[in-house]
XYZ file of C-alpha atoms in Angstrom:
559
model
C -22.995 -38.010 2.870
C -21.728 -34.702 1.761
C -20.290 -36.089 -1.651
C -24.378 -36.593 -2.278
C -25.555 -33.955 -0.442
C -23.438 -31.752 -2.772
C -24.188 -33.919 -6.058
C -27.998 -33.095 -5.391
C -27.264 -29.516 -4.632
C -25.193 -29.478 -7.953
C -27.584 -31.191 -9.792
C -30.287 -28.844 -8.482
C -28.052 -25.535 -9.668
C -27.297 -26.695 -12.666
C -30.480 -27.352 -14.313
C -31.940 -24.120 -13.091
C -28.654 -22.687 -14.454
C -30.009 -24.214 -17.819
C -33.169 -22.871 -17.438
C -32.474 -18.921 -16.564
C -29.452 -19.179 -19.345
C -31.824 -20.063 -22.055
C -34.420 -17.760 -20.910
C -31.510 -14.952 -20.504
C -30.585 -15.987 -24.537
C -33.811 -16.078 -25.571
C -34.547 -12.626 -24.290
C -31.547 -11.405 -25.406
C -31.295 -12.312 -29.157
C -35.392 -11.102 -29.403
C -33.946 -7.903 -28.420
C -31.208 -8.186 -31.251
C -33.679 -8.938 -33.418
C -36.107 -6.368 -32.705
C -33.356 -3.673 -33.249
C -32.131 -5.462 -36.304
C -35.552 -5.475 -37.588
C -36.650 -2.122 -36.487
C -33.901 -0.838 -38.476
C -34.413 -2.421 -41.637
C -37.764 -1.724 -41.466
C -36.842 2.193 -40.955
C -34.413 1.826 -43.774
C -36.710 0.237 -46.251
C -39.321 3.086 -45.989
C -37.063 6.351 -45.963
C -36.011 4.339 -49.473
C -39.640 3.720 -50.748
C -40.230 7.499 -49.834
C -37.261 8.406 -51.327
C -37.757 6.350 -54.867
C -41.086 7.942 -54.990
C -40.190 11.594 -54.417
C -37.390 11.121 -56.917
C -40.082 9.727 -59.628
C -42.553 12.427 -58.841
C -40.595 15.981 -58.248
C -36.880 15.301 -59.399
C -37.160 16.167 -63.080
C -33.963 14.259 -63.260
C -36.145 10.981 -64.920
C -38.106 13.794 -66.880
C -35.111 14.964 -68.295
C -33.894 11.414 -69.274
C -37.197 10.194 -70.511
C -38.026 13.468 -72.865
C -34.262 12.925 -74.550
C -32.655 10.388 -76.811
C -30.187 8.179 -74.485
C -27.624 9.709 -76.444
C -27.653 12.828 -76.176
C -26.030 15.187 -73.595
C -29.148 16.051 -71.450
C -29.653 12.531 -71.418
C -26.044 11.442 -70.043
C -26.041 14.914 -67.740
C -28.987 13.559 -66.256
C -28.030 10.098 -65.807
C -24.875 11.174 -63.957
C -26.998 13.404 -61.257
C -29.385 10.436 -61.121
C -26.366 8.395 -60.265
C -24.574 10.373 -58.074
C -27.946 11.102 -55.523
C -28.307 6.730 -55.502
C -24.767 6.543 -55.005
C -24.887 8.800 -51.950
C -27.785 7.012 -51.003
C -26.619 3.718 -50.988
C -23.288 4.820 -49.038
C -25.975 5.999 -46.402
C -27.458 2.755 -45.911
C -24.686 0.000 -47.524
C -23.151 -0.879 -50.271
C -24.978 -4.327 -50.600
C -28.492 -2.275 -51.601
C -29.023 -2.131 -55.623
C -30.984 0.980 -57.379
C -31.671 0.314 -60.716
C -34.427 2.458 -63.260
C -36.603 1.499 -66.160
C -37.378 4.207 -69.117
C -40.761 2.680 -70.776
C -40.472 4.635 -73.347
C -37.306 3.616 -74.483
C -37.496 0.045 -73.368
C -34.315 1.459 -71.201
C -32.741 -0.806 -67.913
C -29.736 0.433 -66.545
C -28.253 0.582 -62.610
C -27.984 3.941 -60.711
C -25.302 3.336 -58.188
C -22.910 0.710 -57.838
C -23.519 -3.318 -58.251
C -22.837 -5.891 -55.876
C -23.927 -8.699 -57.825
C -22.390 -11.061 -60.946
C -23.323 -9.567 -64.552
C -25.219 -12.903 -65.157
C -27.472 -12.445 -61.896
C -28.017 -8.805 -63.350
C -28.950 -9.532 -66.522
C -31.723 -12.186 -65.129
C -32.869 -9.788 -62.950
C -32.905 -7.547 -65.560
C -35.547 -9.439 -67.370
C -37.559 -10.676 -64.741
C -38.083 -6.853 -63.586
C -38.875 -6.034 -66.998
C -41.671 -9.162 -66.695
C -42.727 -7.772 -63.515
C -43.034 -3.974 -65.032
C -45.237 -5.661 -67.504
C -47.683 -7.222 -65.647
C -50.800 -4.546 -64.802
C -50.788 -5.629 -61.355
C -47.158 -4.482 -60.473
C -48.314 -1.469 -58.258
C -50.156 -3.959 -56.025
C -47.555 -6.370 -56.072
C -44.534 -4.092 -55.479
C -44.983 -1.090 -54.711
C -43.967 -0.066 -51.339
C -43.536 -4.203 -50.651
C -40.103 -5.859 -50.933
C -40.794 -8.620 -51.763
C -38.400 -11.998 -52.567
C -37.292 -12.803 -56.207
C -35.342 -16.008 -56.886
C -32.639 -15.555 -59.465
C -30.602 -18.373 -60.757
C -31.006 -19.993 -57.445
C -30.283 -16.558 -55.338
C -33.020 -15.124 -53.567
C -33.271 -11.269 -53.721
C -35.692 -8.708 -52.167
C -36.425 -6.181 -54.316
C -38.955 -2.938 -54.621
C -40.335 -1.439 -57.739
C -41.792 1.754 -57.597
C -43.860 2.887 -60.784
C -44.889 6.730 -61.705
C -46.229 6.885 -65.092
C -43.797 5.506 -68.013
C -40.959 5.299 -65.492
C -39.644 3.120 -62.540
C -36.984 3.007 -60.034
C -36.237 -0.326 -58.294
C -34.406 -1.143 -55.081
C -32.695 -4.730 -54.369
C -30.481 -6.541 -51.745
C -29.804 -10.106 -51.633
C -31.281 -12.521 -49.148
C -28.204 -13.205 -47.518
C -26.699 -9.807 -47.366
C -29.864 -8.382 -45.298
C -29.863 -11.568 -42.932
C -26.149 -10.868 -42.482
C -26.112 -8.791 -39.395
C -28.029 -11.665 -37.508
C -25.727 -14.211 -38.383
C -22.880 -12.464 -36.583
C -25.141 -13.400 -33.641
C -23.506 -16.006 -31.460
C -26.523 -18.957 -31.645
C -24.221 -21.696 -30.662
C -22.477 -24.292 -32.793
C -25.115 -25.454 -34.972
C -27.808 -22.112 -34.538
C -28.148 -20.105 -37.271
C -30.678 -17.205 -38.821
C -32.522 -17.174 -42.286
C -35.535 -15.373 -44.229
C -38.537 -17.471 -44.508
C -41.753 -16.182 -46.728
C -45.146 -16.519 -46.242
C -45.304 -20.507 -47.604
C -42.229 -21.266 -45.758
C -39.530 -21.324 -47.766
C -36.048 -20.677 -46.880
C -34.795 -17.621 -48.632
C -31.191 -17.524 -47.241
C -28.270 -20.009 -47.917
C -28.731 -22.939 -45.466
C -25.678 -22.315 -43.291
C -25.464 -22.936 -39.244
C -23.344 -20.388 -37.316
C -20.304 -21.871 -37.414
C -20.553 -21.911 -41.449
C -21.544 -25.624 -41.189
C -24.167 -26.703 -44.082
C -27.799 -27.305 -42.996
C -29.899 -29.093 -45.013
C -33.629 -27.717 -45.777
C -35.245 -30.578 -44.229
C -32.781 -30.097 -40.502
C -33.785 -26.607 -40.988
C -37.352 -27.267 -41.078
C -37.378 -29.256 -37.889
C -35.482 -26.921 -35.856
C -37.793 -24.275 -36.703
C -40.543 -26.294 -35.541
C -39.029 -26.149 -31.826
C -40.724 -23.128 -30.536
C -38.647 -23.047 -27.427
C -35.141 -21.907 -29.606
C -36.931 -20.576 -31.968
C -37.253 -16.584 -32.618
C -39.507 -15.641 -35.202
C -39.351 -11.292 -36.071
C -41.392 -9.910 -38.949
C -40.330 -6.977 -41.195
C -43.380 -4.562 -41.672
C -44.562 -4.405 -45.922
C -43.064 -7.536 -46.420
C -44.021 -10.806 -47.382
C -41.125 -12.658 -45.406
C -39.806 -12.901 -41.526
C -36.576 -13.665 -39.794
C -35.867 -16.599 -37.464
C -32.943 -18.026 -35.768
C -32.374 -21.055 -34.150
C -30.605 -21.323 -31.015
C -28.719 -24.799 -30.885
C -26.383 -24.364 -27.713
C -24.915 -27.557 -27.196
C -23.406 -26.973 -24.135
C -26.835 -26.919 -22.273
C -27.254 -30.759 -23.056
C -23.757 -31.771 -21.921
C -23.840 -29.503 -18.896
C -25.479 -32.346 -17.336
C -23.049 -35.307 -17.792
C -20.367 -32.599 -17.314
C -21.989 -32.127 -13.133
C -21.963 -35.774 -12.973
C -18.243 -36.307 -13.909
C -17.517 -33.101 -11.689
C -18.636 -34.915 -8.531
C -16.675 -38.467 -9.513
C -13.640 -36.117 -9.704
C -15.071 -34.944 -6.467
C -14.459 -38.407 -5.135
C -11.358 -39.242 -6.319
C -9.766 -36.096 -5.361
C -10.714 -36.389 -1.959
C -9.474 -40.023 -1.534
C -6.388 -39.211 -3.149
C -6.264 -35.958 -0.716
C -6.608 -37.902 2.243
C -3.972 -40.160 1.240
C -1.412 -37.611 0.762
C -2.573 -35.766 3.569
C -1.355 -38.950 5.990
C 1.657 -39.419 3.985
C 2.646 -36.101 4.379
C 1.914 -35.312 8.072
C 4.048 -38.674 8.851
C 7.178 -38.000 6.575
C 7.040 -34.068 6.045
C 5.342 -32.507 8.653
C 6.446 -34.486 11.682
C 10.220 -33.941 10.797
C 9.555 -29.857 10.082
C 8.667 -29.597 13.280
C 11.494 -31.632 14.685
C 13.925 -29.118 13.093
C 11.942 -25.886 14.225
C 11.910 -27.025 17.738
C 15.772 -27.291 17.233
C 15.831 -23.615 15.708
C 13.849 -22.425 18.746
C 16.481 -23.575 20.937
C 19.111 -21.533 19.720
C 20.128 -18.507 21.343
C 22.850 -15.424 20.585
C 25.313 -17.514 22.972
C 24.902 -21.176 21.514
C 25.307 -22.876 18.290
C 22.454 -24.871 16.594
C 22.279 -28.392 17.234
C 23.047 -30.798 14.317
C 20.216 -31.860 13.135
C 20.347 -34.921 10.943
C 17.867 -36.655 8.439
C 17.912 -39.779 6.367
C 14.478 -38.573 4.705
C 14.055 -34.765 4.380
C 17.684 -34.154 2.671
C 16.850 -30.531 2.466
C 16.308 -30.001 6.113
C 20.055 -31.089 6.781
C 20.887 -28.527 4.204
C 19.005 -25.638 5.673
C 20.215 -26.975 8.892
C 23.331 -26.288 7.780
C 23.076 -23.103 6.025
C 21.770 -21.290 9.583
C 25.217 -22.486 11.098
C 27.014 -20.440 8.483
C 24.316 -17.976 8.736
C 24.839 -18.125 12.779
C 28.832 -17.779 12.391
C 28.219 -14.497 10.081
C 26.022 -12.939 12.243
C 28.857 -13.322 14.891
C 31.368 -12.319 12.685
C 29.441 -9.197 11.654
C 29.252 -7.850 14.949
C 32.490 -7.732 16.052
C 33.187 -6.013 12.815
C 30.394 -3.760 13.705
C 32.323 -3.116 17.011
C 35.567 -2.740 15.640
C 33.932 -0.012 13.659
C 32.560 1.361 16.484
C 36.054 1.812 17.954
C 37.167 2.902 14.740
C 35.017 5.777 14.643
C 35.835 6.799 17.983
C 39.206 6.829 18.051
C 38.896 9.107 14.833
C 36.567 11.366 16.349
C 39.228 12.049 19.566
C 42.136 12.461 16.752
C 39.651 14.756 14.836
C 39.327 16.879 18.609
C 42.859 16.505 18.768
C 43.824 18.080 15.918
C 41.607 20.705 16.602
C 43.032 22.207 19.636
C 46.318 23.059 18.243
C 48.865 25.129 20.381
C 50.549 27.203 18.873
C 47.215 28.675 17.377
C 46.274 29.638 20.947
C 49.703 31.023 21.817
C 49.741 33.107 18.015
C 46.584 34.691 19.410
C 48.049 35.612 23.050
C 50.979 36.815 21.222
C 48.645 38.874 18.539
C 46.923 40.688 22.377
C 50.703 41.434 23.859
C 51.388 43.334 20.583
C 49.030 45.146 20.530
C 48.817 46.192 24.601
C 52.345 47.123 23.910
C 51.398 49.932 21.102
C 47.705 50.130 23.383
C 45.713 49.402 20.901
C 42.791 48.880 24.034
C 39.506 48.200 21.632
C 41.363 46.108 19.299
C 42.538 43.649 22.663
C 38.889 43.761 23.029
C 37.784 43.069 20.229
C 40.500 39.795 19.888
C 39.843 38.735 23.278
C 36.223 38.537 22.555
C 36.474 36.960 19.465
C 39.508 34.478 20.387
C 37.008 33.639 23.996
C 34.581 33.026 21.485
C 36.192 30.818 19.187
C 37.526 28.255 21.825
C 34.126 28.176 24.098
C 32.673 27.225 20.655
C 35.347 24.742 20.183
C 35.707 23.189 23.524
C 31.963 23.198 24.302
C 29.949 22.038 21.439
C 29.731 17.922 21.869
C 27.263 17.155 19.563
C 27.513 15.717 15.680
C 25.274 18.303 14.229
C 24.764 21.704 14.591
C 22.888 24.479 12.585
C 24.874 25.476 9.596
C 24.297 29.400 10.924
C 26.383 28.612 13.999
C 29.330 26.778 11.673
C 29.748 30.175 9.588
C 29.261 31.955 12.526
C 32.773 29.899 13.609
C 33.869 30.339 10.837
C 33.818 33.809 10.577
C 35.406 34.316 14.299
C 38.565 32.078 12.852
C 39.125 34.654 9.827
C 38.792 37.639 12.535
C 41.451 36.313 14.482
C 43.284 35.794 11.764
C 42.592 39.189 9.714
C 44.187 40.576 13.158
C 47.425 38.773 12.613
C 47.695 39.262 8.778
C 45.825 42.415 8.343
C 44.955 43.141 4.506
C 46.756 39.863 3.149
C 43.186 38.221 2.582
C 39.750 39.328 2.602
C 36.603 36.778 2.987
C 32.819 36.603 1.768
C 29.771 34.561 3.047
C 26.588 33.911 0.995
C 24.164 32.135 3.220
C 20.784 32.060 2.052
C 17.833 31.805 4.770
C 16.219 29.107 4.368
C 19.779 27.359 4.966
C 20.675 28.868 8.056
C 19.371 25.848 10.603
C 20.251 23.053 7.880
C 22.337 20.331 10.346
C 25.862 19.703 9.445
C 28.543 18.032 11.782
C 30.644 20.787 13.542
C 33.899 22.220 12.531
C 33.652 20.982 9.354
C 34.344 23.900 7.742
C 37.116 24.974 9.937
C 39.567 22.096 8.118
C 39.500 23.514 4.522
C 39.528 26.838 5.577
C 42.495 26.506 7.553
C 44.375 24.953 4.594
C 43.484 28.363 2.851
C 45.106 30.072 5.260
C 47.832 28.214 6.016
C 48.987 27.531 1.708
C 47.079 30.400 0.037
C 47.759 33.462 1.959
C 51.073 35.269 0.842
C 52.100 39.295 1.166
C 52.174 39.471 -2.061
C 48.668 39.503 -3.156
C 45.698 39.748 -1.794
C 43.851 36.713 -1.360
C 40.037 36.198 -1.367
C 38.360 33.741 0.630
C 34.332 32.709 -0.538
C 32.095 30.521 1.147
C 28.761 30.450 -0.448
C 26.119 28.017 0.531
C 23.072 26.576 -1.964
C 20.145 24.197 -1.677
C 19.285 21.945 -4.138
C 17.567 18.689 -5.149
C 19.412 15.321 -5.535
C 17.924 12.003 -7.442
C 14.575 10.968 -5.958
C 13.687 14.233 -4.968
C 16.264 14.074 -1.718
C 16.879 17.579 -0.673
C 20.838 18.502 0.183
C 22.840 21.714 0.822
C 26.076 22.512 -1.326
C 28.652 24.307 0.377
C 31.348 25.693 -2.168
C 34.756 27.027 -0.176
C 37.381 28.565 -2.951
C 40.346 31.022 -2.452
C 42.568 32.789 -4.821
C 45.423 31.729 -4.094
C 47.938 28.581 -5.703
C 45.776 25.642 -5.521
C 46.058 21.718 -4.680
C 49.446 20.483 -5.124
C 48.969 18.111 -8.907
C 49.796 15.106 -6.761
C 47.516 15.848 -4.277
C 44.719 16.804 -6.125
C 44.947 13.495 -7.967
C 45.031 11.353 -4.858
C 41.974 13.396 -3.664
C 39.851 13.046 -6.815
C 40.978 8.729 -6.987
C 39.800 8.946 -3.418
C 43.208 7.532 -2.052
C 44.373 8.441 1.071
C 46.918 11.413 1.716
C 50.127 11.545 3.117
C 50.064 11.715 7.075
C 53.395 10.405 8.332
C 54.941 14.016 8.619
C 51.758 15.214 10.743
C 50.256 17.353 7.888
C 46.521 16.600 5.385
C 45.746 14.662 9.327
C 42.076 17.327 9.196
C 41.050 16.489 5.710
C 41.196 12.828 6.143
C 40.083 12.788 9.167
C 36.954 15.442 7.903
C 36.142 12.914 4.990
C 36.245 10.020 7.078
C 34.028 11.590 9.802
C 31.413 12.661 6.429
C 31.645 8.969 5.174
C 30.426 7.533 9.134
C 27.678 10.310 9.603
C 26.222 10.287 6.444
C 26.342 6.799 5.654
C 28.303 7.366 2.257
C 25.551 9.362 0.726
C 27.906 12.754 1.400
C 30.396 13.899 -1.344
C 33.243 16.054 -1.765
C 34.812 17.932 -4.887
C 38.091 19.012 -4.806
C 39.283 21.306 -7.501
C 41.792 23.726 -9.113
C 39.960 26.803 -10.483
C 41.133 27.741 -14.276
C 41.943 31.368 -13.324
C 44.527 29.897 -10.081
C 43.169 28.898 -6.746
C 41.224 25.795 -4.810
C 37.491 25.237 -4.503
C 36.100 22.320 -2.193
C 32.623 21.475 -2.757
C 31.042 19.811 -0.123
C 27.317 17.781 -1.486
C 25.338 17.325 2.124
C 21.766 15.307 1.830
C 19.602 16.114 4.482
C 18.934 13.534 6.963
C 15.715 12.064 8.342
C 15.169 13.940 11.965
C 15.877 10.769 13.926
C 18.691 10.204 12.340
C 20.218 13.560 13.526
C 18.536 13.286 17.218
C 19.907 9.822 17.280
C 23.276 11.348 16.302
C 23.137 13.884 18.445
C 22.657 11.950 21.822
C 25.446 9.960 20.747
């Protein structure tokens, strides 16, 4: 029932499709033609108007007809004559012919460029010269184009008299029906002049350049329904096409083999439809029952099939895949461990001893001499420096507050070395609540402290502190630190640029490892670090920081 119900329906749509198509192409090519026509007809009378100004006002012809052909007025007149026809026929295409007749001197000659054979020429030649004869040629020709047959060739020409002299204009038959052939009429449509009797002016060719004979183009133009007739005004001829779609006739028997398809498609649907629930579907959903049975604490149960060979396989597969996962989690939580254990080593190392006791030492100095403001002033600033170091539990921390530690170190310091180093800070403000991890900065300037500071120079300590962009438009913060004073060790410099690790067994290079370790975990590798010699003597670290997504660093943070 629906197979018919939908060959009716289809059979129904598809001849109205017929119907509206042809009407729609019908419509369509009149249109064409009317334009087409419209245009020719426009073209043909600016070029009567234009022959018959030029015979009554240029005195170009006068010029030419009161002279001897050979003389120089004649020629200098003949090439103006020539050049206006030339521009003229660029104007309106190269396939129109101008050609003028000198009575008087029995003189024939063309006035812009030929498009056809000499021998066509001279025929034309003297059947114009016929026409110019007869007394009737003004009612005949003039402002009439009107079809001349030339050694088999139609042509349309014009002749336009005034007095002793004429100017003609020509184009073949098949040159002006051109445009309308370039028309898509179907497969065996095509366009052609026809004159007043009947005759077929234009080469009998269909639209897909297949020959049509006169008497097969005489009965198609007899079918009024394809046919398009459009007459050019002042002429004694008309353009038709034929529209010969083919398709329309098979669009029928096409339908009717459509909906046989129609069956056999669905029987052979239906068929694989049952095979395929039975030996496909039924044993997929075998094996995803299994997969919904497993759990993080149990394996997958071995599923086994002697039909679906690929099922074993993938049954397979999410063992491995089940192992891995396993696998990767305690590696995650070794990590884990990892990280911790070098975070309590990192706050180890930080909380060094005999830092602590140089400072109390640095106060009994100077309350021996009483030097009261400065014990103030390092008791402040050493109170300072440890509540900052013993307090702050978080992995981030405005970069203001870091400098701000970092400036309280090289106070403490400055007391206990005086003028052997001085230090300069350049942060910018719109980097002062950037997030870095704490006490970052404290390792490398230690090490400048500790290897760069000697009594007999002093030493200058810079810390300045840039934003910039990095690929992708990720903004970052660069943080140079640099001293004056000897610079990385060669071997030590090289193991830091390969990336290899340094030398801990004697308890030193413990903060920088542990510092680019910490970098690597919190910033998921995307952090870098430079370490340098400067070419006029000293060491410069360059820390690279990308800013990190806001969750990241509250997520970090309540670690």
């Amino acid at each position: 029932m629906i197979a018919v119900t939908v060959l009716i329906v289809d059979l129904v749509i598809s001849i109205t499709s017929i119907i509206i198509v042809k009407q729609q192409s019908t419509r369509y090519l009149k249109d064409t033609a009317a334009l087409y026509i419209n245009r020719i007809n426009h073209d043909f009378d600016y070029m009567n108007h234009y022959m018959g100004w030029t015979l009554a006002n240029d005195e170009t012809l006068n010029m030419m007809n009161a002279y001897n052909f050979n003389s120089i007025e004649f020629l200098e007149s003949n090439e103006s004559l020539r050049s206006k026809f030339t521009e003229l026929q660029k104007n309106y295409g190269q396939e129109f012919n101008f050609f003028y007749y000198l009575k008087n001197h029995s003189y024939f000659l063309n006035c812009a460029p030929l498009s056809v054979t000499y021998t066509d020429y001279m025929e034309l030649k003297k059947k114009i010269m016929s026409f110019i004869d007869d007394t009737e040629v003004y009612e005949k020709f003039y402002s009439k184009w009107t079809p001349v047959l030339v050694n088999g060739k139609y042509y349309v020409i014009n002749i336009v008299p005034y007095y002793n002299r004429y100017l003609i204009g020509m184009i073949s038959a098949d040159n002006l029906i051109r445009p309308l052939r370039e028309i898509n009429l179907g497969a065996n449509g095509y366009a052609s002049l026809v004159n007043d009797q009947g005759t077929v002016l234009t080469s009998p060719v269909s639209n897909n350049g297949r020959p049509v004979s006169r008497d097969e183009g005489s009965s198609l133009l007899m079918q009024q329904r394809t046919t398009i007739s459009s007459e050019f005004l002042g002429t004694t001829f008309s353009a038709r096409m034929v529209i010969q779609f083919g398709a329309f006739e098979k669009i029928m028997i096409a339908q009717l083999l459509i909906v046989l398809l129609f069956f056999i498609v669905t029987s052979s649907l239906f068929v694989i439809m049952v095979f395929f629930n039975k030996r496909v579907l039924g044993q997929i959903q075998s094996f995803a029952e299994n997969l919904a049975r497993i759990n993080e604490e149990s394996q997958p149960a071995d599923y086994k099939s002697s039909k679906i060979i690929e099922l074993e396989q993938a049954n397979s597969q999410f063992k491995e895949l089940v192992e891995q996962v396993k696998i990767f989690k305690i590696a995650m939580y070794e990590q884990e461990l990892e990280k911790q254990r070098i975070q309590l080593d990192y706050m180890k190392q930080q909380i060094k001893p005999h830092f602590f006791l140089n400072c109390l030492t640095s106060i009994y100095s100077m309350a021996q001499i009483q030097s009261y403001q400065e014990i103030e002033d390092m008791a402040m600033t050493t109170s300072k420096y440890f509540r900052y170091l013993f307090q702050n539990g978080e992995n981030f921390v405005p970069l203001e507050h870091e400098i701000e530690h970092v400036q309280m170190y090289l106070e403490i310091q400055k007391q206990r070395y005086q003028d052997a180093f001085s230090y300069y800070v350049e942060l910018p403000e719109k980097a002062k609540n950037v997030k870095i991890p704490p006490l970052v900065l404290q390792t490398f300037i230690e090490n400048s402290i500790k290897y760069a500071i000697s009594r007999e120079n002093e030493v200058q300590i810079r810390i300045t502190v840039k934003r910039c962009l990095l690929a992708d438009d990720i903004k970052a913060t660069q943080i140079q630190l640099s001293d004056t004073g000897p610079g990385f060790p060669p071997e030590v410099l090289e193991k830091l640029e390969a990336g290899l690790p340094l030398d801990q067994t004697k308890g030193t290079q413990i903060g920088i490892m542990n510092t680019l370790k910490r970098l690597e975990y919190l910033y998921y590798n995307l952090a870098s670090i430079n370490f340098a010699n400067l070419p006029g003597g000293g060491a410069s670290v360059t820390l690279l920081l990308p800013d990190l997504p806001e969750q990241t660093l509250e997520g970090e943070s309540g670690q």
